[in-house]
Amino acid sequence: MTALDVRAARPDQLVSGDKGQWEIIVGLEVHAQVTSQAKLFSGASAAYGGDPNAHVSLVDAAMPGMLPVINKFCVEQAVRTGLGLNAEIHRKSRFDRKNYFYPDLPQGYQISQYKEPIVGEGQIEVEPDGEEPVTIRIERLHLEQDAGKSIHDLSPSETFVDLNRAGVALMEIVSRPDMRSSKEAAAYFNKLRSIVRALGTCDGNMEEGSMRADVNVSVRRPGEEFGTRCEIKNVNSTRFMQQAIEYEARRQIEILEGGGTIDQETRLFDPDKGETRTMRSKEDAHDYRYFPDPDLLPLVLDQAWIDEIKASLPELPDAKKKRFVGEYGLTPYDAGVLSGDSDASTYFETVAKGRDGKLAANWVTQELFGALNKKGLELATSPVKAEALGALLDLMKDGTINGKIAKDVFAKMLETGDSPGAIVEREGLKQVTDTGAIEKAIDELMAANADKVADVQKNPKAFGWWVGQTMKATGGKANPAVVNEILKKKLGV
Ligand code: MN
């Protein structure tokens, strides 16, 4: 494959330097921690946290003579993820030793997959906000072990090592260099995250490091071959990813326009300064002296087993989005927001079941998400559960409350966690449909505003004032349709 085989940037994605325009080329290597109770080659717990070195078997500590045993469930998770990425599953794959020295890697090598990964080429559809969808190709997915953690800040003179993470299963998902802007890279990462979360193969928890990206950035003149790339290590938020890509592309453009060359290197992003800086000159694959791990047999999968996993795949975000548009009549935008995250889609479907889907989507994406955002809460910890929001919509539908009162009730549900029925009862918010009470309020208004009565008969636009005043006089609880009807009759408009 030459660089020219891959898509060119759109004109609006080109970046201007002092001496003309440049194209940004981005590829991502995402490490996603496999959701599994045990580690990849040992029975030790893969749970996050725990006391230092509480989750370490003799295999993880690399005691002499210990042998790794593959965790079948982790293999299943990798296959499931490959299928979710529309990728080729390799029925035969192999584990290799990637040799390097780290204090937190007691084996002196990482067991990984090099020439024969478990998953080959695939592709996913990515929709950056407000842009046309783009297809991003996946090069491979391989299984490998995580390393432990060196702790430098507990003692001025010593470094401690915590091996709890050592041996935890990771999926490294490598994209082709198909992204042409920081926005596309972030959208790709988010899409990947929503797919693995829907599959249940990685929890996507970025604060706990369950998903992190190594970002490869290079620049080129439109139509030319790829330039030399730099790799920015371990980026754990899409905001940082976008900042890092933009900073790095700018840095490379300045060097190239000044007549310099780019050194292939590994860099770190410093979120405080918003810049990348050199970490080490980049190793090539041959520096790692990869060779097949003699302790592990090649991994050979049954086609029937792969088919079984395929048949059990859950509905994925793309299919769900399509269904939300078709089944509930949502806009593609709302459907995208609600299908991208499984908590959101479960919540929405609970509210929408047997009710007006569009109305349910409006309440979830606007009122609820807006309020949770303000309070800094997640959907999982929302004081308003889906069943309660559904009950609120029912109260509107059967005429117990009107839309305006519903918003007040919703605010109280957020505060107290009480059911909408209890709030309406307690605060006497039931809609007034009693025509006598409404008529009385209107009569009083008409008596006090004779000039406005004359006005509305000439000027139909003044009608809104009457509706507003009547609602106010009834504490906002009048049924707006009934108010309109009686007003029209009494005012003769
Ligand atoms: Mn890796």
GROMACS .gro file of C-alpha atoms and ligand atoms in nm:
model
  494
    1MET     CA    1   0.000   0.000   0.000
    2THR     CA    2   0.131   0.344  -0.081
    3ALA     CA    3   0.019   0.660   0.091
    4LEU     CA    4  -0.174   0.757  -0.220
    5ASP     CA    5  -0.415   0.466  -0.178
    6VAL     CA    6  -0.575   0.630   0.122
    7ARG     CA    7  -0.824   0.909   0.127
    8ALA     CA    8  -0.723   1.270   0.085
    9ALA     CA    9  -0.830   1.530   0.338
   10ARG     CA   10  -1.130   1.747   0.253
   11PRO     CA   11  -1.035   2.107   0.169
   12ASP     CA   12  -1.181   2.229   0.500
   13GLN     CA   13  -0.951   1.990   0.687
   14LEU     CA   14  -0.628   2.133   0.542
   15VAL     CA   15  -0.410   2.334   0.778
   16SER     CA   16  -0.234   2.649   0.660
   17GLY     CA   17   0.132   2.700   0.738
   18ASP     CA   18   0.336   3.006   0.643
   19LYS     CA   19   0.423   2.837   0.315
   20GLY     CA   20   0.107   2.672   0.195
   21GLN     CA   21  -0.132   2.403   0.305
   22TRP     CA   22  -0.078   2.076   0.487
   23GLU     CA   23  -0.274   1.761   0.550
   24ILE     CA   24  -0.278   1.604   0.899
   25ILE     CA   25  -0.251   1.225   0.907
   26VAL     CA   26  -0.355   1.042   1.225
   27GLY     CA   27  -0.357   0.675   1.318
   28LEU     CA   28  -0.449   0.538   1.661
   29GLU     CA   29  -0.329   0.242   1.864
   30VAL     CA   30  -0.587   0.198   2.137
   31HIS     CA   31  -0.521  -0.022   2.439
   32ALA     CA   32  -0.852  -0.148   2.577
   33GLN     CA   33  -0.853  -0.353   2.896
   34VAL     CA   34  -1.051  -0.673   2.852
   35THR     CA   35  -1.349  -0.706   3.085
   36SER     CA   36  -1.264  -1.030   3.264
   37GLN     CA   37  -1.241  -1.149   3.623
   38ALA     CA   38  -0.899  -1.306   3.581
   39LYS     CA   39  -0.578  -1.207   3.403
   40LEU     CA   40  -0.473  -1.320   3.055
   41PHE     CA   41  -0.235  -1.597   3.164
   42SER     CA   42  -0.311  -1.647   3.535
   43GLY     CA   43  -0.607  -1.688   3.767
   44ALA     CA   44  -0.525  -1.372   3.968
   45SER     CA   45  -0.796  -1.107   3.994
   46ALA     CA   46  -0.806  -0.842   3.723
   47ALA     CA   47  -1.012  -0.605   3.942
   48TYR     CA   48  -0.914  -0.240   3.948
   49GLY     CA   49  -0.753  -0.110   4.267
   50GLY     CA   50  -0.693  -0.335   4.569
   51ASP     CA   51  -0.397  -0.317   4.806
   52PRO     CA   52  -0.061  -0.304   4.628
   53ASN     CA   53   0.043  -0.652   4.508
   54ALA     CA   54  -0.279  -0.812   4.636
   55HIS     CA   55  -0.369  -0.946   4.289
   56VAL     CA   56  -0.044  -1.115   4.195
   57SER     CA   57   0.006  -1.484   4.122
   58LEU     CA   58   0.343  -1.654   4.090
   59VAL     CA   59   0.300  -1.635   3.712
   60ASP     CA   60   0.246  -1.257   3.722
   61ALA     CA   61   0.552  -1.218   3.943
   62ALA     CA   62   0.751  -1.427   3.690
   63MET     CA   63   0.883  -1.676   3.942
   64PRO     CA   64   1.122  -1.923   3.778
   65GLY     CA   65   0.949  -2.223   3.628
   66MET     CA   66   0.600  -2.073   3.625
   67LEU     CA   67   0.403  -2.131   3.306
   68PRO     CA   68   0.134  -1.911   3.152
   69VAL     CA   69  -0.208  -2.068   3.079
   70ILE     CA   70  -0.434  -1.884   2.835
   71ASN     CA   71  -0.765  -1.753   2.973
   72LYS     CA   72  -1.032  -1.874   2.731
   73PHE     CA   73  -1.276  -1.599   2.829
   74CYS     CA   74  -1.024  -1.328   2.732
   75VAL     CA   75  -0.985  -1.495   2.392
   76GLU     CA   76  -1.364  -1.498   2.355
   77GLN     CA   77  -1.376  -1.127   2.439
   78ALA     CA   78  -1.114  -1.051   2.172
   79VAL     CA   79  -1.310  -1.251   1.914
   80ARG     CA   80  -1.631  -1.073   2.015
   81THR     CA   81  -1.460  -0.736   1.975
   82GLY     CA   82  -1.319  -0.834   1.636
   83LEU     CA   83  -1.667  -0.931   1.518
   84GLY     CA   84  -1.804  -0.599   1.647
   85LEU     CA   85  -1.539  -0.419   1.440
   86ASN     CA   86  -1.648  -0.606   1.126
   87ALA     CA   87  -1.306  -0.764   1.122
   88GLU     CA   88  -1.158  -1.089   1.005
   89ILE     CA   89  -1.107  -1.342   1.286
   90HIS     CA   90  -0.788  -1.542   1.244
   91ARG     CA   91  -0.850  -1.904   1.332
   92LYS     CA   92  -0.481  -1.945   1.401
   93SER     CA   93  -0.283  -1.688   1.594
   94ARG     CA   94   0.031  -1.692   1.803
   95PHE     CA   95   0.186  -1.527   2.106
   96ASP     CA   96   0.528  -1.368   2.089
   97ARG     CA   97   0.767  -1.228   2.344
   98LYS     CA   98   0.832  -0.856   2.308
   99ASN     CA   99   1.155  -0.806   2.495
  100TYR     CA  100   1.233  -0.497   2.694
  101PHE     CA  101   1.334  -0.407   3.044
  102TYR     CA  102   1.102  -0.223   3.279
  103PRO     CA  103   1.117  -0.253   3.659
  104ASP     CA  104   0.742  -0.321   3.655
  105LEU     CA  105   0.770  -0.599   3.396
  106PRO     CA  106   0.930  -0.883   3.593
  107GLN     CA  107   0.943  -1.128   3.302
  108GLY     CA  108   1.171  -0.897   3.108
  109TYR     CA  109   0.932  -0.933   2.816
  110GLN     CA  110   0.568  -0.871   2.742
  111ILE     CA  111   0.365  -1.157   2.598
  112SER     CA  112   0.198  -1.003   2.295
  113GLN     CA  113   0.105  -1.096   1.940
  114TYR     CA  114   0.317  -0.975   1.654
  115LYS     CA  115   0.311  -1.142   1.313
  116GLU     CA  116  -0.006  -1.344   1.371
  117PRO     CA  117  -0.266  -1.146   1.566
  118ILE     CA  118  -0.602  -1.295   1.661
  119VAL     CA  119  -0.799  -1.033   1.464
  120GLY     CA  120  -0.712  -0.890   1.121
  121GLU     CA  121  -0.857  -0.617   0.904
  122GLY     CA  122  -1.189  -0.453   0.980
  123GLN     CA  123  -1.358  -0.116   0.958
  124ILE     CA  124  -1.601   0.109   1.140
  125GLU     CA  125  -1.820   0.403   1.042
  126VAL     CA  126  -1.743   0.724   1.225
  127GLU     CA  127  -1.959   1.036   1.235
  128PRO     CA  128  -1.780   1.347   1.354
  129ASP     CA  129  -2.033   1.608   1.476
  130GLY     CA  130  -2.194   1.788   1.184
  131GLU     CA  131  -1.980   1.609   0.923
  132GLU     CA  132  -2.043   1.333   0.672
  133PRO     CA  133  -1.966   0.982   0.803
  134VAL     CA  134  -1.621   0.842   0.722
  135THR     CA  135  -1.501   0.482   0.719
  136ILE     CA  136  -1.193   0.420   0.929
  137ARG     CA  137  -1.009   0.096   0.861
  138ILE     CA  138  -0.881  -0.126   1.139
  139GLU     CA  139  -0.548  -0.292   1.069
  140ARG     CA  140  -0.552  -0.549   1.349
  141LEU     CA  141  -0.643  -0.632   1.706
  142HIS     CA  142  -0.406  -0.833   1.919
  143LEU     CA  143  -0.406  -0.963   2.274
  144GLU     CA  144  -0.126  -0.878   2.514
  145GLN     CA  145  -0.045  -0.839   2.882
  146ASP     CA  146  -0.039  -0.511   3.071
  147ALA     CA  147   0.265  -0.423   3.284
  148GLY     CA  148   0.269  -0.330   3.654
  149LYS     CA  149   0.315   0.017   3.792
  150SER     CA  150   0.622   0.190   3.933
  151ILE     CA  151   0.547   0.432   4.215
  152HIS     CA  152   0.799   0.711   4.252
  153ASP     CA  153   0.628   0.950   4.489
  154LEU     CA  154   0.597   0.753   4.814
  155SER     CA  155   0.961   0.785   4.916
  156PRO     CA  156   1.237   1.034   4.829
  157SER     CA  157   1.494   0.759   4.777
  158GLU     CA  158   1.306   0.446   4.670
  159THR     CA  159   1.075   0.333   4.392
  160PHE     CA  160   0.796   0.089   4.471
  161VAL     CA  161   0.640  -0.157   4.232
  162ASP     CA  162   0.274  -0.262   4.230
  163LEU     CA  163   0.213  -0.569   4.013
  164ASN     CA  164  -0.168  -0.572   4.040
  165ARG     CA  165  -0.201  -0.476   3.675
  166ALA     CA  166   0.082  -0.701   3.557
  167GLY     CA  167  -0.066  -0.964   3.330
  168VAL     CA  168  -0.410  -0.806   3.293
  169ALA     CA  169  -0.542  -0.869   2.940
  170LEU     CA  170  -0.533  -0.584   2.692
  171MET     CA  171  -0.664  -0.564   2.339
  172GLU     CA  172  -0.448  -0.340   2.125
  173ILE     CA  173  -0.664  -0.210   1.842
  174VAL     CA  174  -0.460  -0.055   1.562
  175SER     CA  175  -0.623   0.169   1.302
  176ARG     CA  176  -0.496   0.255   0.957
  177PRO     CA  177  -0.368   0.612   0.924
  178ASP     CA  178  -0.710   0.712   0.791
  179MET     CA  179  -0.798   1.011   1.005
  180ARG     CA  180  -0.748   1.361   0.868
  181SER     CA  181  -0.826   1.586   1.164
  182SER     CA  182  -0.821   1.584   1.542
  183LYS     CA  183  -1.200   1.583   1.530
  184GLU     CA  184  -1.208   1.261   1.327
  185ALA     CA  185  -0.961   1.101   1.567
  186ALA     CA  186  -1.178   1.188   1.867
  187ALA     CA  187  -1.491   1.063   1.689
  188TYR     CA  188  -1.315   0.736   1.602
  189PHE     CA  189  -1.205   0.685   1.961
  190ASN     CA  190  -1.556   0.758   2.092
  191LYS     CA  191  -1.709   0.517   1.843
  192LEU     CA  192  -1.465   0.246   1.940
  193ARG     CA  193  -1.550   0.308   2.304
  194SER     CA  194  -1.924   0.283   2.243
  195ILE     CA  195  -1.876  -0.044   2.050
  196VAL     CA  196  -1.666  -0.218   2.318
  197ARG     CA  197  -1.903  -0.097   2.589
  198ALA     CA  198  -2.204  -0.230   2.398
  199LEU     CA  199  -2.021  -0.561   2.349
  200GLY     CA  200  -1.927  -0.578   2.717
  201THR     CA  201  -1.565  -0.646   2.624
  202CYS     CA  202  -1.414  -0.332   2.785
  203ASP     CA  203  -1.576  -0.095   3.034
  204GLY     CA  204  -1.423   0.208   2.860
  205ASN     CA  205  -1.350   0.371   3.195
  206MET     CA  206  -1.089   0.629   3.105
  207GLU     CA  207  -1.020   0.755   3.458
  208GLU     CA  208  -0.916   0.403   3.555
  209GLY     CA  209  -0.705   0.371   3.241
  210SER     CA  210  -0.924   0.101   3.084
  211MET     CA  211  -0.889   0.274   2.748
  212ARG     CA  212  -0.593   0.479   2.638
  213ALA     CA  213  -0.456   0.575   2.301
  214ASP     CA  214  -0.115   0.609   2.143
  215VAL     CA  215  -0.164   0.871   1.876
  216ASN     CA  216   0.048   0.869   1.559
  217VAL     CA  217   0.066   1.207   1.390
  218SER     CA  218   0.239   1.316   1.071
  219VAL     CA  219   0.183   1.589   0.812
  220ARG     CA  220   0.223   1.599   0.435
  221ARG     CA  221   0.158   1.827   0.143
  222PRO     CA  222  -0.174   1.725  -0.021
  223GLY     CA  223  -0.115   1.442  -0.264
  224GLU     CA  224   0.235   1.359  -0.144
  225GLU     CA  225   0.362   1.048   0.034
  226PHE     CA  226   0.329   1.019   0.410
  227GLY     CA  227   0.579   1.209   0.620
  228THR     CA  228   0.768   1.079   0.925
  229ARG     CA  229   0.536   1.027   1.219
  230CYS     CA  230   0.565   1.087   1.589
  231GLU     CA  231   0.380   0.879   1.843
  232ILE     CA  232   0.218   1.047   2.143
  233LYS     CA  233   0.191   0.792   2.423
  234ASN     CA  234  -0.095   0.708   2.659
  235VAL     CA  235  -0.348   0.981   2.592
  236ASN     CA  236  -0.648   0.915   2.815
  237SER     CA  237  -0.909   1.173   2.714
  238THR     CA  238  -1.044   1.282   2.378
  239ARG     CA  239  -0.999   1.647   2.474
  240PHE     CA  240  -0.627   1.591   2.534
  241MET     CA  241  -0.612   1.384   2.217
  242GLN     CA  242  -0.742   1.675   2.010
  243GLN     CA  243  -0.507   1.924   2.177
  244ALA     CA  244  -0.210   1.691   2.134
  245ILE     CA  245  -0.279   1.631   1.763
  246GLU     CA  246  -0.320   2.000   1.689
  247TYR     CA  247  -0.008   2.097   1.880
  248GLU     CA  248   0.197   1.818   1.724
  249ALA     CA  249   0.086   1.890   1.365
  250ARG     CA  250   0.170   2.258   1.412
  251ARG     CA  251   0.512   2.169   1.553
  252GLN     CA  252   0.592   1.943   1.258
  253ILE     CA  253   0.472   2.200   1.002
  254GLU     CA  254   0.699   2.465   1.155
  255ILE     CA  255   1.001   2.233   1.142
  256LEU     CA  256   0.934   2.128   0.781
  257GLU     CA  257   0.868   2.480   0.658
  258GLY     CA  258   1.192   2.589   0.825
  259GLY     CA  259   1.378   2.332   0.615
  260GLY     CA  260   1.420   2.075   0.895
  261THR     CA  261   1.325   1.708   0.913
  262ILE     CA  262   1.106   1.519   1.160
  263ASP     CA  263   1.275   1.262   1.382
  264GLN     CA  264   1.066   0.952   1.442
  265GLU     CA  265   1.017   0.956   1.817
  266THR     CA  266   0.786   0.883   2.104
  267ARG     CA  267   0.647   1.194   2.271
  268LEU     CA  268   0.439   1.274   2.578
  269PHE     CA  269   0.150   1.519   2.598
  270ASP     CA  270   0.161   1.758   2.892
  271PRO     CA  271  -0.199   1.863   2.959
  272ASP     CA  272  -0.093   2.151   3.187
  273LYS     CA  273   0.119   2.316   2.919
  274GLY     CA  274  -0.087   2.189   2.622
  275GLU     CA  275   0.227   2.068   2.442
  276THR     CA  276   0.404   1.747   2.346
  277ARG     CA  277   0.768   1.678   2.427
  278THR     CA  278   1.026   1.412   2.352
  279MET     CA  279   1.013   1.098   2.565
  280ARG     CA  280   1.250   0.874   2.372
  281SER     CA  281   1.361   0.816   2.016
  282LYS     CA  282   1.125   0.559   1.868
  283GLU     CA  283   1.222   0.195   1.864
  284ASP     CA  284   1.153  -0.014   1.557
  285ALA     CA  285   0.999  -0.358   1.585
  286HIS     CA  286   1.341  -0.525   1.549
  287ASP     CA  287   1.458  -0.351   1.867
  288TYR     CA  288   1.221  -0.571   2.065
  289ARG     CA  289   1.365  -0.901   1.936
  290TYR     CA  290   1.021  -1.054   1.898
  291PHE     CA  291   1.012  -1.432   1.893
  292PRO     CA  292   0.736  -1.692   1.946
  293ASP     CA  293   0.678  -1.762   2.315
  294PRO     CA  294   0.791  -2.123   2.362
  295ASP     CA  295   0.566  -2.156   2.669
  296LEU     CA  296   0.248  -2.114   2.466
  297LEU     CA  297   0.104  -2.320   2.184
  298PRO     CA  298  -0.043  -2.142   1.882
  299LEU     CA  299  -0.402  -2.040   1.946
  300VAL     CA  300  -0.634  -2.238   1.718
  301LEU     CA  301  -1.005  -2.155   1.716
  302ASP     CA  302  -1.300  -2.362   1.603
  303GLN     CA  303  -1.512  -2.198   1.337
  304ALA     CA  304  -1.822  -2.327   1.518
  305TRP     CA  305  -1.714  -2.147   1.836
  306ILE     CA  306  -1.660  -1.821   1.643
  307ASP     CA  307  -2.005  -1.861   1.484
  308GLU     CA  308  -2.158  -1.916   1.827
  309ILE     CA  309  -2.004  -1.591   1.954
  310LYS     CA  310  -2.123  -1.413   1.642
  311ALA     CA  311  -2.479  -1.533   1.696
  312SER     CA  312  -2.473  -1.398   2.051
  313LEU     CA  313  -2.357  -1.044   1.968
  314PRO     CA  314  -2.579  -0.772   2.117
  315GLU     CA  315  -2.727  -0.494   1.907
  316LEU     CA  316  -2.444  -0.251   1.825
  317PRO     CA  317  -2.465   0.130   1.821
  318ASP     CA  318  -2.506   0.167   1.441
  319ALA     CA  319  -2.793  -0.081   1.425
  320LYS     CA  320  -2.951   0.070   1.735
  321LYS     CA  321  -2.936   0.419   1.587
  322LYS     CA  322  -3.110   0.300   1.272
  323ARG     CA  323  -3.377   0.128   1.478
  324PHE     CA  324  -3.438   0.438   1.693
  325VAL     CA  325  -3.497   0.643   1.378
  326GLY     CA  326  -3.733   0.382   1.232
  327GLU     CA  327  -3.914   0.264   1.542
  328TYR     CA  328  -3.948   0.586   1.741
  329GLY     CA  329  -3.927   0.847   1.465
  330LEU     CA  330  -3.623   1.017   1.621
  331THR     CA  331  -3.399   1.255   1.429
  332PRO     CA  332  -3.065   1.096   1.333
  333TYR     CA  333  -2.898   1.336   1.577
  334ASP     CA  334  -3.111   1.233   1.877
  335ALA     CA  335  -3.085   0.869   1.773
  336GLY     CA  336  -2.706   0.904   1.764
  337VAL     CA  337  -2.692   1.061   2.110
  338LEU     CA  338  -2.915   0.793   2.261
  339SER     CA  339  -2.764   0.488   2.087
  340GLY     CA  340  -2.396   0.565   2.151
  341ASP     CA  341  -2.406   0.471   2.517
  342SER     CA  342  -2.580   0.163   2.650
  343ASP     CA  343  -2.691   0.334   2.974
  344ALA     CA  344  -2.854   0.609   2.770
  345SER     CA  345  -3.024   0.374   2.526
  346THR     CA  346  -3.162   0.149   2.803
  347TYR     CA  347  -3.290   0.453   2.990
  348PHE     CA  348  -3.450   0.599   2.678
  349GLU     CA  349  -3.621   0.275   2.579
  350THR     CA  350  -3.766   0.233   2.927
  351VAL     CA  351  -3.917   0.582   2.907
  352ALA     CA  352  -4.031   0.543   2.545
  353LYS     CA  353  -4.193   0.199   2.583
  354GLY     CA  354  -4.565   0.235   2.510
  355ARG     CA  355  -4.533   0.615   2.495
  356ASP     CA  356  -4.456   0.887   2.239
  357GLY     CA  357  -4.094   0.815   2.140
  358LYS     CA  358  -4.014   1.164   2.017
  359LEU     CA  359  -4.148   1.322   2.335
  360ALA     CA  360  -3.950   1.071   2.543
  361ALA     CA  361  -3.632   1.154   2.346
  362ASN     CA  362  -3.685   1.527   2.402
  363TRP     CA  363  -3.725   1.483   2.775
  364VAL     CA  364  -3.423   1.255   2.803
  365THR     CA  365  -3.179   1.448   2.582
  366GLN     CA  366  -3.286   1.799   2.680
  367GLU     CA  367  -3.442   1.816   3.026
  368LEU     CA  368  -3.269   1.519   3.187
  369PHE     CA  369  -2.922   1.536   3.026
  370GLY     CA  370  -2.924   1.915   3.071
  371ALA     CA  371  -3.003   1.884   3.441
  372LEU     CA  372  -2.753   1.601   3.503
  373ASN     CA  373  -2.482   1.800   3.326
  374LYS     CA  374  -2.547   2.099   3.549
  375LYS     CA  375  -2.529   1.883   3.860
  376GLY     CA  376  -2.224   1.693   3.735
  377LEU     CA  377  -2.409   1.360   3.766
  378GLU     CA  378  -2.401   1.048   3.548
  379LEU     CA  379  -2.711   0.874   3.421
  380ALA     CA  380  -2.640   0.578   3.650
  381THR     CA  381  -2.667   0.804   3.956
  382SER     CA  382  -2.959   1.013   3.828
  383PRO     CA  383  -3.213   1.091   4.103
  384VAL     CA  384  -3.484   1.054   3.838
  385LYS     CA  385  -3.512   0.693   3.725
  386ALA     CA  386  -3.649   0.601   3.383
  387GLU     CA  387  -3.974   0.460   3.528
  388ALA     CA  388  -4.039   0.788   3.713
  389LEU     CA  389  -3.979   0.999   3.402
  390GLY     CA  390  -4.217   0.770   3.213
  391ALA     CA  391  -4.480   0.824   3.485
  392LEU     CA  392  -4.438   1.201   3.444
  393LEU     CA  393  -4.508   1.172   3.071
  394ASP     CA  394  -4.820   0.966   3.157
  395LEU     CA  395  -4.947   1.245   3.385
  396MET     CA  396  -4.917   1.487   3.095
  397LYS     CA  397  -5.083   1.250   2.853
  398ASP     CA  398  -5.388   1.181   3.070
  399GLY     CA  399  -5.431   1.552   3.137
  400THR     CA  400  -5.344   1.546   3.508
  401ILE     CA  401  -5.081   1.816   3.454
  402ASN     CA  402  -4.988   2.041   3.165
  403GLY     CA  403  -4.645   2.072   3.002
  404LYS     CA  404  -4.542   2.377   3.200
  405ILE     CA  405  -4.625   2.222   3.537
  406ALA     CA  406  -4.448   1.905   3.422
  407LYS     CA  407  -4.121   2.098   3.408
  408ASP     CA  408  -4.174   2.221   3.766
  409VAL     CA  409  -4.256   1.868   3.882
  410PHE     CA  410  -3.946   1.740   3.704
  411ALA     CA  411  -3.728   1.994   3.887
  412LYS     CA  412  -3.872   1.869   4.218
  413MET     CA  413  -3.816   1.506   4.117
  414LEU     CA  414  -3.450   1.590   4.060
  415GLU     CA  415  -3.424   1.753   4.400
  416THR     CA  416  -3.613   1.496   4.605
  417GLY     CA  417  -3.614   1.174   4.404
  418ASP     CA  418  -3.989   1.152   4.477
  419SER     CA  419  -4.238   1.013   4.227
  420PRO     CA  420  -4.419   1.265   4.006
  421GLY     CA  421  -4.759   1.143   4.135
  422ALA     CA  422  -4.659   1.214   4.496
  423ILE     CA  423  -4.530   1.563   4.409
  424VAL     CA  424  -4.844   1.656   4.214
  425GLU     CA  425  -5.064   1.534   4.500
  426ARG     CA  426  -4.862   1.701   4.777
  427GLU     CA  427  -4.833   2.038   4.606
  428GLY     CA  428  -5.184   2.047   4.459
  429LEU     CA  429  -5.055   2.080   4.102
  430LYS     CA  430  -5.340   1.897   3.930
  431GLN     CA  431  -5.448   2.067   3.613
  432VAL     CA  432  -5.764   2.275   3.642
  433THR     CA  433  -6.009   2.145   3.384
  434ASP     CA  434  -6.307   2.269   3.586
  435THR     CA  435  -6.453   2.518   3.338
  436GLY     CA  436  -6.632   2.705   3.618
  437ALA     CA  437  -6.303   2.803   3.785
  438ILE     CA  438  -6.148   2.903   3.455
  439GLU     CA  439  -6.454   3.104   3.351
  440LYS     CA  440  -6.449   3.286   3.682
  441ALA     CA  441  -6.084   3.383   3.638
  442ILE     CA  442  -6.154   3.510   3.285
  443ASP     CA  443  -6.458   3.712   3.393
  444GLU     CA  444  -6.251   3.886   3.656
  445LEU     CA  445  -5.977   3.965   3.406
  446MET     CA  446  -6.226   4.104   3.157
  447ALA     CA  447  -6.386   4.327   3.418
  448ALA     CA  448  -6.050   4.471   3.518
  449ASN     CA  449  -5.922   4.518   3.160
  450ALA     CA  450  -6.203   4.658   2.951
  451ASP     CA  451  -5.958   4.842   2.722
  452LYS     CA  452  -5.778   4.518   2.640
  453VAL     CA  453  -6.107   4.348   2.557
  454ALA     CA  454  -6.167   4.609   2.290
  455ASP     CA  455  -5.811   4.580   2.170
  456VAL     CA  456  -5.809   4.203   2.118
  457GLN     CA  457  -6.120   4.221   1.906
  458LYS     CA  458  -5.933   4.441   1.653
  459ASN     CA  459  -5.591   4.293   1.701
  460PRO     CA  460  -5.580   3.909   1.712
  461LYS     CA  461  -5.213   3.919   1.816
  462ALA     CA  462  -5.318   4.045   2.158
  463PHE     CA  463  -5.479   3.706   2.231
  464GLY     CA  464  -5.157   3.570   2.374
  465TRP     CA  465  -5.170   3.821   2.657
  466TRP     CA  466  -5.511   3.682   2.762
  467VAL     CA  467  -5.386   3.325   2.761
  468GLY     CA  468  -5.086   3.424   2.970
  469GLN     CA  469  -5.292   3.617   3.223
  470THR     CA  470  -5.548   3.340   3.260
  471MET     CA  471  -5.276   3.082   3.318
  472LYS     CA  472  -5.118   3.311   3.575
  473ALA     CA  473  -5.449   3.363   3.751
  474THR     CA  474  -5.494   2.985   3.782
  475GLY     CA  475  -5.140   2.928   3.912
  476GLY     CA  476  -5.029   2.782   3.579
  477LYS     CA  477  -5.250   2.481   3.639
  478ALA     CA  478  -5.528   2.547   3.389
  479ASN     CA  479  -5.562   2.319   3.091
  480PRO     CA  480  -5.432   2.539   2.807
  481ALA     CA  481  -5.673   2.392   2.551
  482VAL     CA  482  -5.974   2.466   2.773
  483VAL     CA  483  -5.844   2.818   2.844
  484ASN     CA  484  -5.813   2.888   2.472
  485GLU     CA  485  -6.160   2.764   2.401
  486ILE     CA  486  -6.335   2.967   2.674
  487LEU     CA  487  -6.134   3.281   2.598
  488LYS     CA  488  -6.231   3.269   2.231
  489LYS     CA  489  -6.595   3.230   2.320
  490LYS     CA  490  -6.603   3.507   2.582
  491LEU     CA  491  -6.388   3.757   2.391
  492GLY     CA  492  -6.568   3.687   2.068
  493VAL     CA  493  -6.251   3.634   1.865
  494MN      MN  494   0.074  -0.255   2.310
   0.00000   0.00000   0.00000
